[in-house]
Structures are given as structure tokens and as C-alpha cells.
XYZ file of C-alpha atoms in Angstrom:
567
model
C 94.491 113.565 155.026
C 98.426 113.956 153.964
C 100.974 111.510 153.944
C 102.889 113.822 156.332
C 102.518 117.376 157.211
C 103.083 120.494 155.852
C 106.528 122.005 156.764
C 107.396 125.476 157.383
C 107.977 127.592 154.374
C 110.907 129.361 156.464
C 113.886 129.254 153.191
C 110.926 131.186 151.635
C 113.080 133.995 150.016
C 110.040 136.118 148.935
C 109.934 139.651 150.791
C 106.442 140.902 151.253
C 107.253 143.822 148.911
C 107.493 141.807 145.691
C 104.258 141.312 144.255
C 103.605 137.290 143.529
C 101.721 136.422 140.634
C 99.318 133.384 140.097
C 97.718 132.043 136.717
C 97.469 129.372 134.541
C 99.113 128.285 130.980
C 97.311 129.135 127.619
C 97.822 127.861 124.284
C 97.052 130.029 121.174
C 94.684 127.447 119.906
C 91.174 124.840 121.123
C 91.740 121.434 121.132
C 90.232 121.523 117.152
C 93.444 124.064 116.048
C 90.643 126.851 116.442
C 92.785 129.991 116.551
C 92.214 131.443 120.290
C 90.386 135.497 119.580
C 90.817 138.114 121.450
C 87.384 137.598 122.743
C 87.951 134.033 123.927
C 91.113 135.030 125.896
C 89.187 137.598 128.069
C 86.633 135.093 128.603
C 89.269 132.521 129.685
C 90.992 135.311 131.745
C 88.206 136.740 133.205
C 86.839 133.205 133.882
C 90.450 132.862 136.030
C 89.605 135.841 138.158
C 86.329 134.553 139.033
C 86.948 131.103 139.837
C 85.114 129.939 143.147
C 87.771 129.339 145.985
C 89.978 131.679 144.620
C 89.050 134.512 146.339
C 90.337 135.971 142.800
C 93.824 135.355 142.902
C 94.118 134.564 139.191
C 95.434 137.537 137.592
C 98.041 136.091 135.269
C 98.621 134.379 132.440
C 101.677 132.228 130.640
C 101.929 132.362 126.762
C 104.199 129.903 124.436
C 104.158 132.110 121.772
C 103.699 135.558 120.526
C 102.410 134.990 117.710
C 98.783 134.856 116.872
C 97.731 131.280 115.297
C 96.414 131.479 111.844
C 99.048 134.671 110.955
C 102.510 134.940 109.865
C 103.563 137.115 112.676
C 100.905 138.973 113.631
C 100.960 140.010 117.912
C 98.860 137.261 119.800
C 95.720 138.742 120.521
C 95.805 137.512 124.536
C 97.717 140.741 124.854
C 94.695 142.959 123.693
C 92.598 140.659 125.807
C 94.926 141.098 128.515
C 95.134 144.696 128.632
C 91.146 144.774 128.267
C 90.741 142.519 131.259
C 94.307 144.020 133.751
C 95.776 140.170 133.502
C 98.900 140.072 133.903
C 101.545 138.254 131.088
C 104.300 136.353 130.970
C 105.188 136.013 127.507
C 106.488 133.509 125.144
C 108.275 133.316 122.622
C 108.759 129.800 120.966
C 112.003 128.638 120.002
C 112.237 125.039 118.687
C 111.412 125.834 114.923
C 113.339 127.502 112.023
C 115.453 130.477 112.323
C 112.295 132.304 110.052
C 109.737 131.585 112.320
C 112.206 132.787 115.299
C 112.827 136.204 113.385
C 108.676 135.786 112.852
C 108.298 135.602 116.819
C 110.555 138.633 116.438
C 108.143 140.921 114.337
C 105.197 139.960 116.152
C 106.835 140.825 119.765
C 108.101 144.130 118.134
C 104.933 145.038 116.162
C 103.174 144.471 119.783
C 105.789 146.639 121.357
C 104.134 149.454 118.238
C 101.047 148.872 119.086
C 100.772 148.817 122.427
C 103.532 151.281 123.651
C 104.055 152.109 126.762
C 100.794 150.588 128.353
C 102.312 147.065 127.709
C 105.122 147.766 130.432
C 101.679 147.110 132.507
C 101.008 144.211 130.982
C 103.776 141.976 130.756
C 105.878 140.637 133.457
C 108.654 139.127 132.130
C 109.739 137.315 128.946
C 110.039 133.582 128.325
C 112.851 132.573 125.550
C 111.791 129.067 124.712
C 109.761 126.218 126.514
C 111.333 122.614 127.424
C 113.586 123.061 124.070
C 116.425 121.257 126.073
C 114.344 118.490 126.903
C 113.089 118.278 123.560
C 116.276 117.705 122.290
C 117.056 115.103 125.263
C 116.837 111.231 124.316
C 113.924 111.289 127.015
C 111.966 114.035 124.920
C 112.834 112.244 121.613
C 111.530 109.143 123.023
C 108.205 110.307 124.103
C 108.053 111.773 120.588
C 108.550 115.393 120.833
C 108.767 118.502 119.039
C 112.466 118.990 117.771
C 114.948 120.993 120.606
C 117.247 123.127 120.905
C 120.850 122.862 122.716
C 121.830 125.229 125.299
C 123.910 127.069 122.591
C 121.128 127.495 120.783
C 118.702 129.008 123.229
C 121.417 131.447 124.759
C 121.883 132.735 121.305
C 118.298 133.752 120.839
C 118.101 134.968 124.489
C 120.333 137.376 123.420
C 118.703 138.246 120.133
C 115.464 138.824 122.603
C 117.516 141.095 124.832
C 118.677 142.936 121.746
C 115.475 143.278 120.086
C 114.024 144.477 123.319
C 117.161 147.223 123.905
C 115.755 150.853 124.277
C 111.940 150.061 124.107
C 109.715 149.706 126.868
C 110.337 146.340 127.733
C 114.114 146.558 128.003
C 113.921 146.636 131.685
C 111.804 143.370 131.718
C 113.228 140.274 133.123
C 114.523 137.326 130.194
C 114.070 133.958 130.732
C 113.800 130.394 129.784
C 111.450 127.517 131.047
C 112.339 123.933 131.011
C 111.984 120.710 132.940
C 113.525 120.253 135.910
C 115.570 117.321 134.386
C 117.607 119.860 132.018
C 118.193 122.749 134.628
C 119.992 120.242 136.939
C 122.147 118.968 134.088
C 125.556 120.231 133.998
C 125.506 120.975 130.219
C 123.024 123.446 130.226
C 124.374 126.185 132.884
C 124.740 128.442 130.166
C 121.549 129.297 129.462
C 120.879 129.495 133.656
C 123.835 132.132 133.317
C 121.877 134.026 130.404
C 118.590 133.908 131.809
C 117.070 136.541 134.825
C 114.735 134.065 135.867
C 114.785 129.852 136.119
C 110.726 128.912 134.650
C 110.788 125.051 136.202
C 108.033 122.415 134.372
C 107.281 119.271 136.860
C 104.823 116.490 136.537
C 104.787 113.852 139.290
C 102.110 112.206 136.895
C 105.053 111.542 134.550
C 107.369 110.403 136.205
C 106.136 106.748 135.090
C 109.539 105.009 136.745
C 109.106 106.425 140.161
C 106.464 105.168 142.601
C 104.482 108.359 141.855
C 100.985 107.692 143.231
C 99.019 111.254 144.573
C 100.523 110.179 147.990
C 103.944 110.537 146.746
C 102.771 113.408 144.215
C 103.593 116.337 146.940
C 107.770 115.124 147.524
C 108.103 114.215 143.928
C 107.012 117.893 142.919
C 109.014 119.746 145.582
C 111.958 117.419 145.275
C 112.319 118.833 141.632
C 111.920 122.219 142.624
C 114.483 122.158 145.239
C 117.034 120.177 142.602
C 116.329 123.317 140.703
C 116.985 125.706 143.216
C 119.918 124.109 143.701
C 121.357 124.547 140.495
C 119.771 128.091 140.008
C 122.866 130.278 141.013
C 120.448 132.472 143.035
C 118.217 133.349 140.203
C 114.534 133.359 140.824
C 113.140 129.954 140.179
C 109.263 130.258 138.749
C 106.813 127.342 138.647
C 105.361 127.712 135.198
C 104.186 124.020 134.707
C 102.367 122.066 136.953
C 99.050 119.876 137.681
C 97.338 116.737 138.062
C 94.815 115.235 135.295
C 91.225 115.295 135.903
C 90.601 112.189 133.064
C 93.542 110.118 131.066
C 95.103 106.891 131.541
C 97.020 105.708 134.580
C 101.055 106.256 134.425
C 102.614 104.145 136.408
C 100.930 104.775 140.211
C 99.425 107.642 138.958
C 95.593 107.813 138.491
C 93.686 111.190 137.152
C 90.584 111.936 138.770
C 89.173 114.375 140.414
C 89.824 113.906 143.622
C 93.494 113.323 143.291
C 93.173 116.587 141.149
C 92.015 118.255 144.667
C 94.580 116.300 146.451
C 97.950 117.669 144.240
C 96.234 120.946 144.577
C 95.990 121.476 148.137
C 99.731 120.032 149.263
C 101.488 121.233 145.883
C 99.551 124.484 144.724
C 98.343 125.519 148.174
C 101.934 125.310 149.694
C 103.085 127.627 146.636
C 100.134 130.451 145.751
C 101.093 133.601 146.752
C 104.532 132.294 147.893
C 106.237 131.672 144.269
C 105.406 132.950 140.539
C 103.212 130.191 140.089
C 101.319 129.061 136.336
C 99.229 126.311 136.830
C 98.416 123.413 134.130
C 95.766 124.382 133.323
C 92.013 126.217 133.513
C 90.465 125.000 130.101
C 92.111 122.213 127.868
C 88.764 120.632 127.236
C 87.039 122.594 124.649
C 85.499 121.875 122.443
C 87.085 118.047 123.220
C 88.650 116.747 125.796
C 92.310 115.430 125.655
C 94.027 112.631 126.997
C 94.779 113.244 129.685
C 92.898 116.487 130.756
C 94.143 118.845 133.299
C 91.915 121.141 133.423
C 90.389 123.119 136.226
C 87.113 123.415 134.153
C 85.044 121.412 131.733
C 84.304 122.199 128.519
C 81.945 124.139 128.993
C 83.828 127.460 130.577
C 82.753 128.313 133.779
C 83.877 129.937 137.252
C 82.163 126.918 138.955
C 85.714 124.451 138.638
C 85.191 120.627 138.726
C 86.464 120.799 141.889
C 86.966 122.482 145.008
C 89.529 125.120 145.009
C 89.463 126.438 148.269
C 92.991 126.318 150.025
C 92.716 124.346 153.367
C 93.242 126.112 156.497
C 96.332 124.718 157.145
C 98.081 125.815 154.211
C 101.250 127.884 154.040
C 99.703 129.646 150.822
C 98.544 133.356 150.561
C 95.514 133.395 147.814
C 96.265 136.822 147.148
C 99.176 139.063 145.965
C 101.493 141.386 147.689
C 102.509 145.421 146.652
C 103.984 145.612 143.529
C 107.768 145.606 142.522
C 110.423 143.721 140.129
C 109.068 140.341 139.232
C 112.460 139.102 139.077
C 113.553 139.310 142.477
C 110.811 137.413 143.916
C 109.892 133.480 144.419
C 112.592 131.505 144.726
C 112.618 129.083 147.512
C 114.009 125.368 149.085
C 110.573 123.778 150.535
C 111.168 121.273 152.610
C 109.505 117.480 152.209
C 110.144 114.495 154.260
C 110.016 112.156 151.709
C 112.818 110.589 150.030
C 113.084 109.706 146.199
C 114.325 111.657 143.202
C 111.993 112.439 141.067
C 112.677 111.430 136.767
C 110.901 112.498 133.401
C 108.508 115.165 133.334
C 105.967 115.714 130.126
C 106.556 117.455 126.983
C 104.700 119.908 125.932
C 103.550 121.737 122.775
C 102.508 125.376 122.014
C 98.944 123.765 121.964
C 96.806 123.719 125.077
C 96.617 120.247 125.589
C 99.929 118.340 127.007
C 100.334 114.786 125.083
C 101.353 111.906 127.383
C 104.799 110.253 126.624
C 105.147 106.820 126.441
C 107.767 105.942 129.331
C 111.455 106.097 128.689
C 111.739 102.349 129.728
C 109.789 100.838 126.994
C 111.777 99.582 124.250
C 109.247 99.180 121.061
C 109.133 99.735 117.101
C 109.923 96.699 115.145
C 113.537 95.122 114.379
C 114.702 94.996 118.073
C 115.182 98.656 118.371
C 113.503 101.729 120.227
C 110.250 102.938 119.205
C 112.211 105.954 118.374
C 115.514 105.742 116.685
C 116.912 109.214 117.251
C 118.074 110.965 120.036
C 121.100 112.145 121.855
C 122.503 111.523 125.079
C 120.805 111.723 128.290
C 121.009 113.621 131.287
C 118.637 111.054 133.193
C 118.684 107.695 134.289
C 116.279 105.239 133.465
C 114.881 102.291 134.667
C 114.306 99.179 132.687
C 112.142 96.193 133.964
C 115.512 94.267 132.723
C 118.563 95.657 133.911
C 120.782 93.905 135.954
C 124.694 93.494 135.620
C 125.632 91.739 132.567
C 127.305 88.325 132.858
C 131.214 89.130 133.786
C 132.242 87.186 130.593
C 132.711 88.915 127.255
C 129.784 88.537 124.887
C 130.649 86.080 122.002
C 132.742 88.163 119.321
C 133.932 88.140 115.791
C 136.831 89.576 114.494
C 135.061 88.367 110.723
C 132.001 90.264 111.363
C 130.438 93.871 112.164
C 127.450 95.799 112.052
C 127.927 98.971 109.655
C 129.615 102.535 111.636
C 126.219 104.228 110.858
C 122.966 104.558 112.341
C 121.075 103.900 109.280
C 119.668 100.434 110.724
C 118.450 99.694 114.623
C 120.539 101.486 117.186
C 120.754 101.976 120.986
C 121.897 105.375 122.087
C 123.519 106.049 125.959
C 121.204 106.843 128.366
C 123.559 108.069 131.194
C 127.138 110.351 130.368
C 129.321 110.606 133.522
C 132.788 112.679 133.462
C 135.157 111.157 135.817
C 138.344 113.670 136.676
C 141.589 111.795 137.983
C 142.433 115.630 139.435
C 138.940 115.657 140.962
C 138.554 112.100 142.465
C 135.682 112.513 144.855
C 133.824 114.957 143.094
C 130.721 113.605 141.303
C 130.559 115.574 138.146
C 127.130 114.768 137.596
C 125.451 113.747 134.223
C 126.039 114.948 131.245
C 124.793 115.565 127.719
C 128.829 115.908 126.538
C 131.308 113.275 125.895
C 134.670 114.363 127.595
C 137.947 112.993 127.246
C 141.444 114.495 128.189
C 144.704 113.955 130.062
C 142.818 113.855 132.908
C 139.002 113.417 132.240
C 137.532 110.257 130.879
C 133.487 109.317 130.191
C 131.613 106.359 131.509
C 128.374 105.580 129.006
C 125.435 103.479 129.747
C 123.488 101.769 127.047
C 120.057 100.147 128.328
C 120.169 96.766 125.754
C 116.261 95.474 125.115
C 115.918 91.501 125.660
C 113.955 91.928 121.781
C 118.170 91.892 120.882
C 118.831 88.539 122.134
C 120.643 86.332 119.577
C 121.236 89.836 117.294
C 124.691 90.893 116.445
C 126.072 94.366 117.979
C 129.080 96.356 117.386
C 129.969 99.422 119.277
C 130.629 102.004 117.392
C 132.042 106.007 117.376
C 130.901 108.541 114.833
C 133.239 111.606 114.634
C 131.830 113.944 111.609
C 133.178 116.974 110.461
C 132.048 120.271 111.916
C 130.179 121.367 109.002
C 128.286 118.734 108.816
C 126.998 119.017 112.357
C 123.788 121.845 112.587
C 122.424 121.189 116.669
C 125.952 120.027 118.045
C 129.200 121.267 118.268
C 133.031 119.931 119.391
C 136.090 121.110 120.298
C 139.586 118.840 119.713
C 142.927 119.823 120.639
C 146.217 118.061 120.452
C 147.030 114.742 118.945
C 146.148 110.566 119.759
C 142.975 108.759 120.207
C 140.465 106.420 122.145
C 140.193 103.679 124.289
C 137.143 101.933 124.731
C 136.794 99.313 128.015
C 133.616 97.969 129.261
C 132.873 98.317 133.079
C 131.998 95.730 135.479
C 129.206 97.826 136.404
C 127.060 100.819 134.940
C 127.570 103.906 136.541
C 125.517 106.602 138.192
C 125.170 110.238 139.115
C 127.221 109.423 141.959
C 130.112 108.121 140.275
C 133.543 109.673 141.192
C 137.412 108.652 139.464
C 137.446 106.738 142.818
C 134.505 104.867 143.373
C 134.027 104.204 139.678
C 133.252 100.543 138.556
C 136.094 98.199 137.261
C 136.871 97.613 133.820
C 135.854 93.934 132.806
C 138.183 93.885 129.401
C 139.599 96.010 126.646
C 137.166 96.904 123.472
C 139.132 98.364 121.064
C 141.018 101.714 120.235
C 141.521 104.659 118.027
C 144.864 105.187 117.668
C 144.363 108.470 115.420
C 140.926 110.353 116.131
C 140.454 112.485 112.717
C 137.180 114.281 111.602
C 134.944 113.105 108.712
C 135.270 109.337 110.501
C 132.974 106.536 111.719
C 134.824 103.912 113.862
C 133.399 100.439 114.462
C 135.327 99.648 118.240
C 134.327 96.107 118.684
C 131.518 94.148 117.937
C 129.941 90.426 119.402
C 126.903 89.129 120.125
C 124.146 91.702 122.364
C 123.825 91.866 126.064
C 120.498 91.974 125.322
C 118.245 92.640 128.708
C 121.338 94.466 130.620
C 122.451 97.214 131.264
C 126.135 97.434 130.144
C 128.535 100.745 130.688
C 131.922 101.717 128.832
C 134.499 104.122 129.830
C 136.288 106.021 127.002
C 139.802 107.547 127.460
C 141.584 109.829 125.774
C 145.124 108.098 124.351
C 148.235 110.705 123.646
C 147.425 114.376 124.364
C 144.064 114.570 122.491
C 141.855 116.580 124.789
C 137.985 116.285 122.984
C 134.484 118.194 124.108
C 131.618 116.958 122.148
C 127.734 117.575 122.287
C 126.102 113.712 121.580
C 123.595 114.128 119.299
C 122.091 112.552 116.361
C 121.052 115.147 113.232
C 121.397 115.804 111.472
C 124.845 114.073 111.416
C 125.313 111.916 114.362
C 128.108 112.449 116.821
C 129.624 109.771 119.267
C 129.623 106.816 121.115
C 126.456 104.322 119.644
C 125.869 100.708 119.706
C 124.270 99.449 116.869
C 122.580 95.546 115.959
C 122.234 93.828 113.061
């Protein structure tokens, strides 16, 4: 039985003459790095159609790449397979890799646009630009150990190299997109590449979400509070679900067990609500063969079969249609605010990789890794808040400081990078400007940081300290500096949030240090004194004289801002 009851779909912007579609994610390779044949596809495709409980509503299918595994850029041969079997594509083209293998993802999408001609306008339903390459690149996806990013520069660069590629073929009237979490669609520094794209692709795991009480009975808000966030934040565009499930097998995250029948559970009041309703790509038929992962999300075993492990009939009170309406543009359908009546915002969803199987991040509150620092050293500045088993509001006086004594302006040692950005506006001072993955300072605009501290610093030595390199020496961020003066540092009496306006902000507890002269090609060391180890501690940085600076905070390969590092 549900926690609470299903709610009326009525914000359900879908028009019954925009067809829906309905699949599930596939890698180009088995769990072994088998490349995936064209054979094996229209099994697992055909499998999809035929799954009991379905009533055969499975006629699509979401690709991370275009490029067949085990060639340079050869077409992926799930488009063969696709036209063979009338499945439906949304295709992928992967992004977080070298500018060759983008131009390779190139050949192979043009060399299938040769080949197939104009019967691929009937195969493929849009085009995906990317997959989580801004969470990648956000501390939380560097912490759980992911694949490198991409900034939002970045990926609306290549979206427009796809849209160019695609100019004056037969997909030039397809719909260009990008899929991410929901965590880097609602942050403020990524609207650009909502503004590029024709369609929002949202990626949300209540499993994940590790710092939330995220049990299967809180599985159904968590999901739809991150679509709605999403939504939110969409500008209108059609928001897609191409990323979600619950694990069959795996460890326990948090409140959050795998098993099958909290597998049925998240399917009935998350997938059920959604089928038929919203572009939905489910995680995931197969990820078992020939061995299972951990965890496993899949719909089937290992051995492939329409008989799932479990049942996928939509209950009768669902506000899900298990079949598809009349054809017409993809990308004005599914986009929608569900309602839920539970409270709670949801946090971190999973990573994922171009392989079929998802790996499970270790939680962004777990400091690790050996001389008091993070399990992973480098990362940039995030866009979500985390929650640490220690935080609490350092003690109001100053931490014991040296004048004699710092730890070196570098990050070339142990080093604790901000997990929260706020922009505060004196011009603005009850608008919540919302978090941030850019360090803003101006006349008028000044940045509140929090740095989570691990207790494995107490008795260690920390000095805060601001990197400002040169523009060509930066490769994944960017700045822009006007005018003339520097910084002021202060710590606050309290960290800050997402709700933090000029007015409600917290109180500054004491002077840190300055820059009197902010020039390129420097590293500053602002102040340094013993560690507020096991606190949460925030700063607010202010721009001194006219100097007005934008900067991305990031870490390669030559790091940018505001750091505190221990020695």
C-alpha cells in the first residue's frame, strides 16, 4: 500500500496528439566490455516489446553513444537493430572525452546519416548532446569518482557543432538535447545549455540520495520532487525522464534497500504515474549479463527473457497509459509538475558511464583517503549542499593563528574545496540567487563559501587560500575581470544556504585577510591558523575598489579560487 495516494496528473502538459515514448537505457557494451552486435540489440529490443505486463509499450530505446564499441567511429549497430526491429531511438552522443573522440562521435553520426538515409528520420527521435557531463565535473561527481565533465560552455559548444553537423540532412529537423542530473539543471550556472537545448533529459535516483531519508516509502516524493525542481528551471522546454530505477541486488545506501519488491514498489508509484504520460527511459532491462553488477537494476536476469523478475503490470489505480498516443513532434510533448505530498528536497543522484551498469558513489559526506583529506582531492565547486555527520557552527572564537606560519598557496598537498557558492546582491536584497558553481564579486555582488572541515584535521594547520591563474593556463574554466582593487575575505558566524539573501545573510565573526591588488598568474595565502576541524565554517568574499570578477571554480588543470588547504 502507498505512503499516500496518487494525485491527479492535472499540470500534465501532454496533448493526446503527441505520441509518448517508453524504453529503457542501453550501453554499447556486457558487463565483460563485450561489444553489444547488432544481433544482441534486437534481442534486447525485441525482448522490451515483449515484456509481460507491458502490454508492449516498450518501443524505445536511449543510447550514450554513437559509436560502435570496439571501432574508431564506426555507426553503433543498435541503429541497424533498431530499424530491423521499428524501436524507436534517442541517440547519444558522448561528450566528456577529447575533442578527437567528439569529432569521432561526429563521423560515426554522419556516416549513419549515409547509410541509413532517409529511413533513419523513422528511427530516431531526438538527439542527446552529452550525459551528466555537468555533474561529472561537479565536486559531488568528482567525489564519487567519476568520469571527467564538461562545463556548461563546453557542452553548448558541441550542441552547436551537433546542430551544424546535422544542418540540411535528414535529421536537421530533429530535436537537440542534453541529459543531466537534476542537481545541475536547477543550478544557476548552467542555464546556458537549458537555453541551447530543445529538450531538458532529467537523471534521478532516490537510491542515491544517501543524505536524505530515502527509504522506498520516501522513494516516490524524492523522485517527483526532482522532476518538478526541473520543471521549474526548464523555461518551458520539454523535460524527459531518461534515468530512473530502483536496484534489484546491491548494497544498502543510506535507507535505501534493493530488492525486488521495493523494485515493484518504485515502479508502480514512480514509473506507473509517468508511462505514457512523459518521454520516459527506464534504468534498465538487462545490466546483468553475463555478471551481475553492484548494484543491479535490471528488469531481467541474466539470462534475457520477457518473463521480468518482477511484476510489471501497472496497478489499477495508476494515472499511467501503457501505451502510446498518434504520432507528432517529440519535442513538444512530456513536460509536467506532478504533484507529491511529501516534503524534503531531494540531493545527489548517481553517475553514470557509457557502460550498462551504473557504479554506486560513495556518499558526498564521507571524508576518506589518508593525510586528513578527501578521498578525492579534486573537484570544483558545488551546486549542492551536503550533509556531514559533524557539522555544527564553529566555536565563535577565531581558530588559533600564526602570522610565522602557512600552508603553501597550492593544492599540491591535502585540500578542502567549497561545497556551497551563494551570490548575495546588495541591489537584490531578498532575492535568493541560488547556488552556484561561479565565484562573483562586484560593486554590488559578493560570495558566501562553505567548506565542510573533517574532524581527521583536528590539531592540523590550515590556511585559506585564493588561486587566480592566468587565462591560458585554465582549459575547463574561464573568468572575466574588469576594473581595478581586490578582495576581502571575512568568516561568517554561520554557513549559508540556498536561501540566503544580502538581508538575511549570516554575520561576519572577524576579518581574514585582503588582496589589495587582484592580478593574474597569482596564488594568495589569506590567512591561516589552526583547522575547524568537524565544522562547517563559511566566508564571504568582497570585491575592494571597482574590480568586478566572474570566475568558474574549478581545479585542472590549473586551479581557480577560493581553497583551504592543511598541512
Amino acid at each position: 500500500m502507498r505512503t499516500f495516494g496518487i494525485l491527479a496528473l492535472a499540470a500534465l502538459l501532454t496533448t493526446t496528439s503527441a505520441q509518448v515514448y517508453q524504453g529503457f537505457n542501453y550501453g554499447s557494451i556486457f558487463t565483460n566490455n563485450a561489444p553489444i552486435t547488432e544481433q544482441e540489440y534486437e534481442r534486447l529490443f525485441n525482448t522490451a516489446k515483449q515484456l509481460q505486463g507491458t502490454s508492449g509499450a516498450f518501443q524505445a530505446a536511449r543510447l550514450f553513444t554513437t559509436i560502435q564499441a570496439g571501432t574508431t567511429n564506426s555507426p553503433i549497430e543498435a541503429i541497424a537493430a533498431a530499424e530491423a526491429t521499428q524501436t524507436r531511438l534517442l541517440l547519444g552522443i558522448f561528450l566528456s572525452s577529447t575533442e578527437e573522440q567528439f569529432n569521432n562521435e561526429l563521423t560515426a553520426l554522419r556516416s549513419a546519416i549515409t547509410q541509413f538515409g532517409e529511413r533513419l528520420v523513422d528511427i530516431v527521435i531526438a538527439i542527446s548532446v552529452g550525459s551528466e557531463d555537468l555533474y561529472r565535473i561537479s565536486p559531488t561527481g568528482i567525489l564519487n569518482r567519476s568520469n571527467p565533465g564538461e562545463g556548461p560552455d563546453a557542452v553548448v559548444r558541441r550542441i552547436n557543432a551537433v546542430r551544424q553537423a546535422l544542418a540540411g540532412t535528414v535529421l536537421s529537423g530533429k530535436p537537440i538535447g542534453h541529459v543531466d542530473t537534476w542537481t545541475a539543471w536547477v543550478n544557476s550556472s548552467n542555464s546556458a545549455v537549458i537555453e541551447a537545448s530543445d529538450f531538458i533529459g532529467v537523471d534521478a535516483y532516490p537510491y542515491f540520495q544517501n543524505t536524505q531519508a530515502n527509504s522506498i516509502e520516501n522513494g516516490e516524493s524524492l523522485f517527483f520532487d526532482a522532476y518538478n525542481a526541473t520543471v521549474a528551471v526548464s523555461g518551458g522546454k520539454p523535460v524527459w525522464i531518461t534515468e530512473t530505477g530502483w536496484p534489484v541486488s546491491g548494497p544498502t545506501e543510506n535507507q535505501a534497500v534493493p530488492s525486488l519488491e521495493n523494485a515493484r514498489t518504485y515502479w508502480d508509484e514512480v514509473g506507473c504515474r509517468v508511462f505514457g504520460q512523459i518521454n520516459t527511459f527506464w534504468y534498465t532491462l538487462q545490466d546483468a549479463f553475463p555478471n551481475a553488477p553492484s548494484p543491479s537494476f535490471g528488469v531481467v536476469g541474466s539470462t534475457l527473457s520477457n518473463t521480468p523478475l518482477y511484476d510489471l503490470t501497472c496497478p489499477d489505480d495508476s494515472s499511467s497509459s501503457s501505451s502510446s498516443s498518434s504520432s507528432a513532434d517529440p519535442s513538444t510533448s512530456s513536460s509536467a509538475v506532478i504533484s507529491s505530498s511529501a516534503t524534503g528536497a531531494p540531493q545527489t543522484p548517481v553517475d553514470r558511464e557509457t557502460a550498462p551498469t551504473p557504479p554506486a558513489p560513495q556518499g558526498p559526506q564521507s571524508p576518506g583517503g589518508s593525510s586528513g583529506s578527501f578521498a578525492v582531492q579534486n573537484t570544483v565547486a558545488a551546486s549542492v549542499e551536503t550533509t556531514l555527520a559533524t557539522v555544527a557552527t564553529p566555536p565563535s572564537s577565531p581558530a588559533p593563528s600564526s602570522t610565522a606560519r602557512s600552508c603553501p598557496a597550492n593544492l599540491a598537498g591535502p585540500f578542502e574545496f567549497p561545497h556551497l557558492i551563494v551570490p548575495v546582491d546588495k541591489n537584490q536584497p531578498d532575492v535568493a540567487l541560488g547556488t552556484s558553481y561561479n565565484g562573483r564579486v562586484s560593486s554590488t555582488v559578493s560570495s558566501l563559501y562553505n567548506f565542510d572541515l573533517p574532524s581527521s584535521l583536528a590539531g592540523k594547520f590550515c590556511s585559506l587560500v585564493f588561486l587566480f591563474p592566468t587565462r591560458d593556463q585554465l582549459r575547463t574554466s574561464n573568468y572575466t575581470l574588469s576594473g581595478a582593487g581586490g578582495l576581502s575575505f571575512e568568516r561568517l558566524d554561520s554557513p549559508a544556504d540556498s536561501a540566503t539573501t544580502f538581508n538575511n545573510q549570516p554575520e561576519i565573526n572577524g576579518t581574514v585577510g585582503a588582496i589589495t591588488d587582484l592580478q593574474p598568474g597569482n596564488s594568495y595565502v589569506i590567512g591561516s591558523g589552526g583547522c575547524f576541524a568537524g565544522f562547517r565554517v563559511g566566508y564571504k568574499v568582497s570585491a575592494i575598489g571597482s574590480l568586478d570578477l566572474d570566475y568558474f571554480q574549478n581545479f585542472d588543470p590549473s586551479p581557480i579560487g577560493l581553497y583551504i588547504v592543511s598541512c
